[in-house]
Every structure is written in structure tokens, then in C-alpha cells.
Amino acid sequence: MKDIRTEMKKDLEQYFDRLWPICRSITGNGLRQSLEILQEIIPLEITEVPTGTKVFDWSIPKEWNIRDAYIITPSGNKIADFSVNNLHVLNYSTPIDMELDYDALAEHIHTVPEIPDAIPYITSYYKENWGFCLSHNEWTSLPKEGKYKVKIDSELRHGSLSYGECVLKGDTEKEILFSTYLCHPSMANNELSGPLAAAFLYRKIAAMPKRKFTYRFLFAPETIGVIAFLAEHGVKLKSHIHAGYVLTCCGDSGNFTYKRSKKRTSVGDRAAEHVLRTSGGEHKVIEFAVGGSDERQYCSPGFNMPVGSLMRTPYQRYREYHTSLDNKNFISFDALEETVNTYFDIVKVLELNEVYINKIPYCEPQLGKYGLYPSSVNPVFDRESTHRLLHFLSFADGEHDLLDIADLRKDSALLYEKIITDTRTAGLI
Amino acid sequence: MKDIRTEMKKDLEQYFDRLWPICRSITGNGLRQSLEILQEIIPLEITEVPTGTKVFDWSIPKEWNIRDAYIITPSGNKIADFSVNNLHVLNYSTPIDMELDYDALAEHIHTVPEIPDAIPYITSYYKENWGFCLSHNEWTSLPKEGKYKVKIDSELRHGSLSYGECVLKGDTEKEILFSTYLCHPSMANNELSGPLAAAFLYRKIAAMPKRKFTYRFLFAPETIGVIAFLAEHGVKLKSHIHAGYVLTCCGDSGNFTYKRSKKRTSVGDRAAEHVLRTSGGEHKVIEFAVGGSDERQYCSPGFNMPVGSLMRTPYQRYREYHTSLDNKNFISFDALEETVNTYFDIVKVLELNEVYINKIPYCEPQLGKYGLYPSSVNPVFDRESTHRLLHFLSFADGEHDLLDIADLRKDSALLYEKIITDTRTAGLI
Amino acid sequence: MKDIRTEMKKDLEQYFDRLWPICRSITGNGLRQSLEILQEIIPLEITEVPTGTKVFDWSIPKEWNIRDAYIITPSGNKIADFSVNNLHVLNYSTPIDMELDYDALAEHIHTVPEIPDAIPYITSYYKENWGFCLSHNEWTSLPKEGKYKVKIDSELRHGSLSYGECVLKGDTEKEILFSTYLCHPSMANNELSGPLAAAFLYRKIAAMPKRKFTYRFLFAPETIGVIAFLAEHGVKLKSHIHAGYVLTCCGDSGNFTYKRSKKRTSVGDRAAEHVLRTSGGEHKVIEFAVGGSDERQYCSPGFNMPVGSLMRTPYQRYREYHTSLDNKNFISFDALEETVNTYFDIVKVLELNEVYINKIPYCEPQLGKYGLYPSSVNPVFDRESTHRLLHFLSFADGEHDLLDIADLRKDSALLYEKIITDTRTAGLI
């Protein structure tokens, strides 16, 4: 039997390498091209929302595309070359082609003095502007005399915003949502790890022989993309959603962090925390806060959906965040695979979780009759699994779901899969 | 005045010594004989449930009686002699009288290699079988050659299962249940300590001048006996029960452990925990779990009665459990008496506990008018008891019962007995 | 601009010095004279309740006035001189003028052996008696031979009990109550600090340009005065009260202690605890208990109003309590001013606290449109205040009031004042 995990890891890396160089933004061909590559893994349906469309309090901005950008120094060197690193250009820069001196140029240059070798990632979606991002080291080495030539070969025009969606039907209309964003140029943990994890999670869920829930996957530009999606589908989603998660920062080597939905104790929150708690690994659980990603929209007061986010090291908590240092070296494909598998454990727990009802509620059933009781003449019989079975039947009382039942024994809910099958076969539930 | 406690201790020991040698099981004459002895302390009414009676998911097994059992070794020694220790025979063994060699015998021998000098206690109620229990040391010293003779002079026949019940009427039909089990052969903490504690607790409650509650005492074989009782009386009991406790493991020298009912915060749970908490002694409170005794039946989903269990060291938590080492040396009659008294404190607290209503609810009453306020010219007056009185009146507001009121001050509820009498006399409640 | 705080401190001290020497009691001219002085700061309306008036379970006692009191020792020295320290006389002493020997005198002498240089404060309001209070050192130095002359020039007659009240109207009839007591002779922390803090708090609240709430200030003798007030106004107050506080022990240098109302989580409790928690200072929160002051009446079962008490070191927790050592040296006008300002912070928080409703509930508003989003091209923009604004809008969902919202971010609610103004101006709430 071949090692499937290794296979997944190789695939993750190959798709990472293909997606990496593309210059994505909240609109444009880089975004479309990325969605196309992901369609090889997950059959995304693409929606195009035209520029100017009103989506709640927002409207879809012009579409941005870019071919090239660079600066020529007074001594004739080409620097800040977009073709070398697409972070060099302020994302959504208007086109420019001019000569200017150092001081005028300085007003359009962004650096991070605290991390002098990093190129920062800067955007200006809603206020027209142009600019370049440089490492602070490179910027401070430039001469203050002489003329600089700047060239940005970009275009802002009426077009559309693209997002991709895929639905895996299950036995019920109750939905589990996986939402990830796609709009950042070449950065690894935030954000390529998110779409990659979501796409490979799709593969695992699609391979399940049976699904109680319907699964919805959304790949959209952060904020505006999700707002566009919710403007069209939010009310319906709210009526069907059972649990939801935003996938981001899935690839660094840090411990897991689960950020709760605003509801705090929804079944999606409980399942995610249960999986982390019973995994034995160190992890953190943090509350919903607006310093975050698309859960801000899902959990806004009008929607307040049960959408949390399982991450590794959250955005803004690692130094490389939103700079050129968030690159392939910063992430680990082992970690990324573990994230996919942990999300899949959550799925398995959600599928298994129900309020089960013991059909022999008065006193214990006589388990021996059903072949479910070990012979008591063996003094070292497996008391643990008999207790787990009796525990399950005792709390299958209509007031506890499986998560409650497992939590009461500090067990993983996944340990109850066989018990549920056995007791169902015996007609006990 | 004679020392009542010492008296109780002596009585406990005498009854222990008389009950000890009897070979009890879930049915049979040993059980009947034990109930008869206990009737000298508590007027138990005996019920016989015929073999084959359906009780919920179970049916009453055949009645088992035994006269003798032993093994003759190849060299002619009599070992595993039932008349020396009734644990030597597998409880509920079918009759046997045959010769066989070592290997065939081995399949019917039970030992505990981890405690090589202990004879284990093993049963086979629901699957016909025969067997002997030996210390591991004895077993390993036996020769592997030659013929062994085994003899079990027992009988399994249509008969009945016996249990004893006693009701002490009180002013109301609300009941407090004390349930203990009687089915183990010669073992001390689990189980003789339980029936002894229950019987002597009866004596103390019967001597109370006045009882608000009706008290029900049940002495039944574990599991099947309680199931038989509940099949007949469960629905009525559920409608009357105020609090209930399973008495077991009452005699070892360990600290108290209170195992909560599944309801967790019923008044019975609160009273038991209150008594332990305010006693100042170290103790543990553990949650309901199915690895337990008859509370499993009382707390099954259909009944879910408020039945907990105050023990000392719980079953399965001490090494001597279910072996010949759980004998008179293992228990202490001081500890057993303390358990009886602690249960009686719980009774006193339950009797005292009520939602009292202060009849002068607007501002404090002028306590001096009622002779309830100490002279304030004494700068060292007993602020503590005045505060307790004012505290009681302040929280006698219809929203707090006495347990709440005492807990708010980390007081024992028993400290309020005089306050309740005084304020009632003064017309304040 | 002049230093207002220093101004307040000076004023506090001047009024303290004027109020200090007056011999107050629960009735009488000392009480009236004190109210008159306080009227220079706060326009108190005085109510006189005649002797004999029934107030709930109590009745107003005779009015007590005193001109002089002293003891002449056998050697002719005047000691226990009321004109030197009014604590020397048992408060509410009946008149006396007689000679008696040491042993007879001893029955009317009060000392505190544990604090031998302190004169204790003793009263006998409801049982007629006379007596003197001495330092234990002075008492033990007196000769046991010879005749002592005692003289108390006091008077107990039909009169009235006085209390002062002031109401500052606001936009609504919902009231915030500040209750303080005035009945102790020359003692500083308990009690002059309370009425002084209440009076100067009045000044600050009266200077507010706008008030949502109506503010009621009560200056009454402890216990009987508040009972008299509640007998007349309690039912109406209960229907209007939003939050209330008893001001006492406001002037020592200890950390703050907040004693909760019996309701524990009323908005008044939450606001007080919030201010202490976000102030960064060490402090304690204690539960309601009857060993206290007038909150005992406000929180009695019939009223159960949300009245707590913000103190520094509570009564009975400091050694100088109810003795001559609770004097000007024991308190600090810095601490007293800080107490006034902390109460005023509570007022500001209560005024600001509301359930705000975000009018753009579906997804986040596009803050940039309203000039409320910082330019994102600045990589070091003030993420903190943008997050606070988004946090506010996210939780302005009808289920959280401002205190909840601020607590969720461990912020001071006062930091949201500008956000509330800005979002209201923008039409977002």
C-alpha cells in the first residue's frame, strides 16, 4: 500500500509551486488563473461580479491587471522589478511612467524598517494611488541625487471580481462551510496555505462513502469577495449552515489556534475544540475578534453564523506576516498536511455527532444478550470499552449529543464510531 | 451517660462477625439468611421475585445454592475448600464432581498474578460455568502431573431472588432513599460495610422525634436486585424521591468520596457536598460515571433519579477490591461509624433545608425588640452570630434555600438550627 | 489653567476641619449643624421625622442633645472631657450628675485593651444608659480609692431625626443613588470621608453639560435614617433605581474594595467593577454581606435594590475603626479625591452605557466611505483604534451593552466615547 500522506504532501508542494509566482489581487487575471489551477483539484464554479455592483455597504471596484513594473535608478540599474517579486508593486497601483527625483519618489516607497531585509505587502484598493515596496536595506542604499524613472504597466478598468464555489451534496441540506481567501500575491502561509488546505480537504470529503451534511467550499478574495458572495447567498446560507470555518495560515510549523465564532459554543466550535483537546497536542483557543479575516463578515450582527477558524500561527502573530519573508521556507508541507487532516477529523466528528436515544431507558440493558458484554470470568477484561459503551447508553438520553458524551469521559468522539454501529445493530439506539 | 458511639461500634463489629462467613450471592439461602440477621436491626420486609420474571430488559435467573466445594490434588490434599473461604468457588458455579488433569483444570482456575497471595472474587451469573479461585501462589505450587478431583455441591433451580425493604414514614410523602446491595460472599468493605451502615443509619433516623421526609431503605442484590425492585416500584419512587444514596465501601480508612448523581446539582448532591465541605475533612467529589454500582440503574435515562453515593475509597480504587484481602483487617469500625454519622448529618441538613421567608422584608427587623440583638455597649459582643442571624433574614427571600444561605457564608447549615427556631418563635419567619 | 484637583483637595480639607469637631448622633443638633455646613456644597433639602414615627419594624427614637460631659477624679482632675474629645461620652447617654466609687464607675467605662491608647466609639441608642469611653492606658492609671464625680449634661426628649436629600434631574426618571451616612461624632474615615466624597461628587455631576440619569443624594443617619427614608420613599425609589452606591470609608490610603449588591451582576455592579478593573490598580471585589452599612436596608428582601458600595479599606478591616485613632492623620486627601474621581468615572461609564445597534448589520460597513478607516498604505497605521471601532460595530448587535463590548476587549468603556460620537455622526448607529 502506498503512503497516501506522502502523496498528499508531494501534491501540495507541486500545486504550491505553480500558484506561487502568480500576482493575485482582489480582481484580475492573476486571481482567475489561480482559480483555474485549483479547479484541477476541486471543481469550482466561477462567479464574476461586475465592477460597480452594490454589495451591502460596498461596491465592486474596478478590475486591476498588471504586466510589468520597475524603477530605474539614476545610475541606470533596474530595481523593484515586478517580474522578480510581485510584492515590489503596491497592489492596485494605477499606471505610471515618469521621471522624478528622490524626494518625490520617497512618497511612493514603502519599507519595513523593523525588518530591513523584507519587502512589505501593501495595497490600496479603494483609493487610487501608485507605489513601490522595497526592503529597507535596498531603499537606504539608493542615492539621493539624480533622476529616477518609474514605470508601472497596469490597468484599472470596468471588469469583474471572480470567486469560486463548490458544493458537495450530502443526505441533508444542513451545510458545513469551508471558506478561504485568494487575493494575495506571492506569500505562502498567508495566503496560499489556505486555498491549498481547502482544496485538499475537499478531496478527502469527496471520497467519503456517505455524508450526512452538504459541504460548501468558497474561494474568494478576502473581505470584498466574501461580501459579494454573502450579498447574493448570505440569507440562504444562514438558514442552512450547521458549522463553518475560515481556512488561513494553515502551513507554518506553529501549534494550532482555534478562533471561536462569535457564538462561542456552536457545534462547529465545540467540534473543533474537541478535536484539538483530544489530539493531545498543545494548542490555543481564542475568542472571536475583529482583527481577523472573513469570519468578520460571517459573524457580522445581521448574519452571526457559526463560523470560526482553525489556524496554526494566526495572522499578525508572526514576524514574517505580510512581507516577502512569508515564503516557501516559512511553511512546512508536513504541517499543511496535518492541518488538512485535523480539519478532516472535525468533519468526521461533525458527521458522527448526534443526539442518540437509548431505546431501553429503564435500567441498563442486559448487554450479554446482545453479545456486547465481555465474559466476567476474565478478571482482566477490557473494563474501559465496556464502560465506554455503558457510558454512551447512559447518556444517550436526549439531553446530550455525542460531543457531550465523549467530553464527559474526556474521550475522543471518534472512539464511539464502533459503539454507535454496534448498538444500532443491536437495536439499542 | 454512656458513650453511644462506642456502643454503635461494638454492635457494628458483632453484626459484622455474624454476617461475615455466610456465602451470599444474587439469589439463594445465604442472601435470605443475611437479610434475617439484618432484620434484628431494621424491620425489613422481604420480597421474593420468582425465577424467570421479566424485569425490564432482564429476567430473574435461577436460584443458586451451594453446600460444599473443594479440589483434591494428585497427592490427596484438599485445597480450594469452600468451607475455609467461600471465595474459592466461582460464584454461581454449576455442580461438578469429576477427575481431570492439570491442563483441563487450569481452564477453570482464576487467580490474580499481580496480587499473588489474594483469592479473587469471580462470578458467572448469566452464563453457566464452574470454577475455582485460588491465590496465584497456591496455584503455581501445584503439580502439573496426576489427576485432580473437583467437587462442587451446588444447585441451580427455579426459585426466587430476595430483597428487603423498610419504610419510615414522615410528615410528607417526599422520600429519601438509602439503597445498599447484598450479594457478595465474604468481603468486608465491598460489601458488608454498606448494609451495616444502612442498617445503623436506620436506627438513628428511626430515633428522630420528628421527620419531614419519608425514608426508604433497600437491601437488594446488586444490579439485578435493584432492577427487580425498580421494575415493580420505579415509577412511583421517581415521583416521590427527594434525594437518594447508594451505600457501599463505607468502612475503609480512606477519606470520603462523594459521587454525584447524574443530575449533579440536585438537593441530595448539594446536601452531601455541603456536609463534606463544612466538615473540614479532606474529601473528593466525583461525577456520575457508569463504572459504579446501583446508581447506574437509578440514574438510567428513563429514571434519572437524584441518587448519588457517599463512599470512603471507591470500588476499583483500592488494591484489595474483589479479593480475599478485602477482609476485616482492611476495614475500621471507627471509619464505619463515622460514615453512618456523616450520612446522618446529611439527613439532618435535608430535614432542615427549606426556602424560608422573612416576614419583615422591608429593611432589617429591629432585632432588639425580639431579644435577638446583643447589647451594643459591649465592644466585644458576638458579632459572628448576630451576622449569621442577619444574613439568614437577609437571604430568606424566597430565592435561596438554607443550603444556599449557609454556603454564601461558608457556614454549616446545621449552625442555623437555633436561628430558625428563634426567628420562628419571634414570628420573623 | 488652574489645577482643579488641588483645588478640590484644599476644599475637602477645609470642610473636613469644620465638620470634624461637631458631636453628631442619629438625631440632634450636631447632625443638623453638619447638614447645614454640607449645604454650602450641595443643596440638601432637610426632612425632620418626629420621634415615635413608625418606620417599618422600627420607630424613631427620642432626640438626643448634649452640652458637656466629664469625670472628676478623686484627686480633682477633670478627665474624659467631652469638650476635648466627644468620643469620651457614650453616644446617646442619659443625663447624670453624681458621685460614685471606682467599682460602680467601672460598670460605665468602655476601653479597648487591645489598643490601649485609643478611645473607643460606643453607642446605646435603643436602651437607655450612660457611660464614658477612655483609653485603656488612662483608665488603668486611675486610683481605685476615693470618690469620682460624673457629669453628663445631655437631654433625651421628643424631637426628630433629620436627613438631607438632593436630586439632580436628568433626561430620564431612571435614578442613580448615592447614599452616605451622617451620625458619627469625630471620626475621619468612618465617617466624615463618606459625606465629603458624596458632596464633592455632587459638584462634579452637577457640572456635566448633559445627564441621561437623575441623580439622588441621601445624607442620613446610618440604619434608622435610611429606614426612615425608605419608609417614605422606598417603593418609588425601587421602581426608578438604575444603580446605587453607599459611600463610606472613602479616605484611607488603602486600595479600593467594591462590595457588590445582593444582585451581584446589576449594571451598577458591572460598572463599578469595570472601572476598577480597567484602572489598572490593585483592588478587591467582595460579595454582599450583612456585616456592612446601609446597603443592608437597600438590599433587604423586600427592596433588593442594586446598591453596592465602593470603599477603600472597609469598616472593621482596619485597626483604627470606631476609635479615636480614626482621625485626620489616618486619612489622606489625595486618597479622598481619588475616590471622588473614581465614583465620577463610574458615573461617566453608566451615562455612556447602552445597547447600541449597528444600522449596517450585514457584513462590515465600508469605513473608508465615512472617513473612519485609516489609509492602509501606511504599514504602521493605528490598527488598535480601527480594531476597536470594528469591534464596537460587530458587537453592537442588540445583545451586548457597551460594558460587555468593552469587557470583551479588556478595554475601558470610556475609550468608546469618541467612537460612539463618530459612528452616530456617520449614521452607523
Coordinates of N, CA and C in Angstrom, one line a residue, chain C residues 366-374 389 422 426:
Chain C
Q366 N -18.3 49.8 4.9 CA -17.0 50.2 4.3 C -16.6 51.5 5.0
L367 N -15.8 51.4 6.0 CA -15.5 52.5 6.9 C -14.9 53.7 6.1
G368 N -14.1 53.4 5.1 CA -13.5 54.4 4.3 C -14.5 55.5 3.8
K369 N -15.6 55.0 3.4 CA -16.7 55.9 2.9 C -17.0 57.0 3.9
Y370 N -16.9 56.7 5.2 CA -17.3 57.6 6.2 C -16.1 58.3 6.8
G371 N -14.9 58.2 6.2 CA -13.7 58.8 6.7 C -13.3 58.1 8.0
L372 N -13.7 56.9 8.3 CA -13.4 56.2 9.5 C -12.3 55.2 9.4
Y373 N -11.7 55.0 8.2 CA -10.7 54.0 8.0 C -9.4 54.6 7.7
P374 N -8.3 54.3 8.4 CA -7.0 54.9 8.1 C -6.5 54.4 6.7
L389 N -13.0 50.2 16.8 CA -14.2 50.7 16.1 C -14.9 49.5 15.4
D422 N -18.6 59.4 16.7 CA -18.2 59.3 15.3 C -19.2 58.4 14.5
A426 N -21.9 59.5 11.6 CA -21.8 58.8 10.3 C -23.1 58.1 10.0

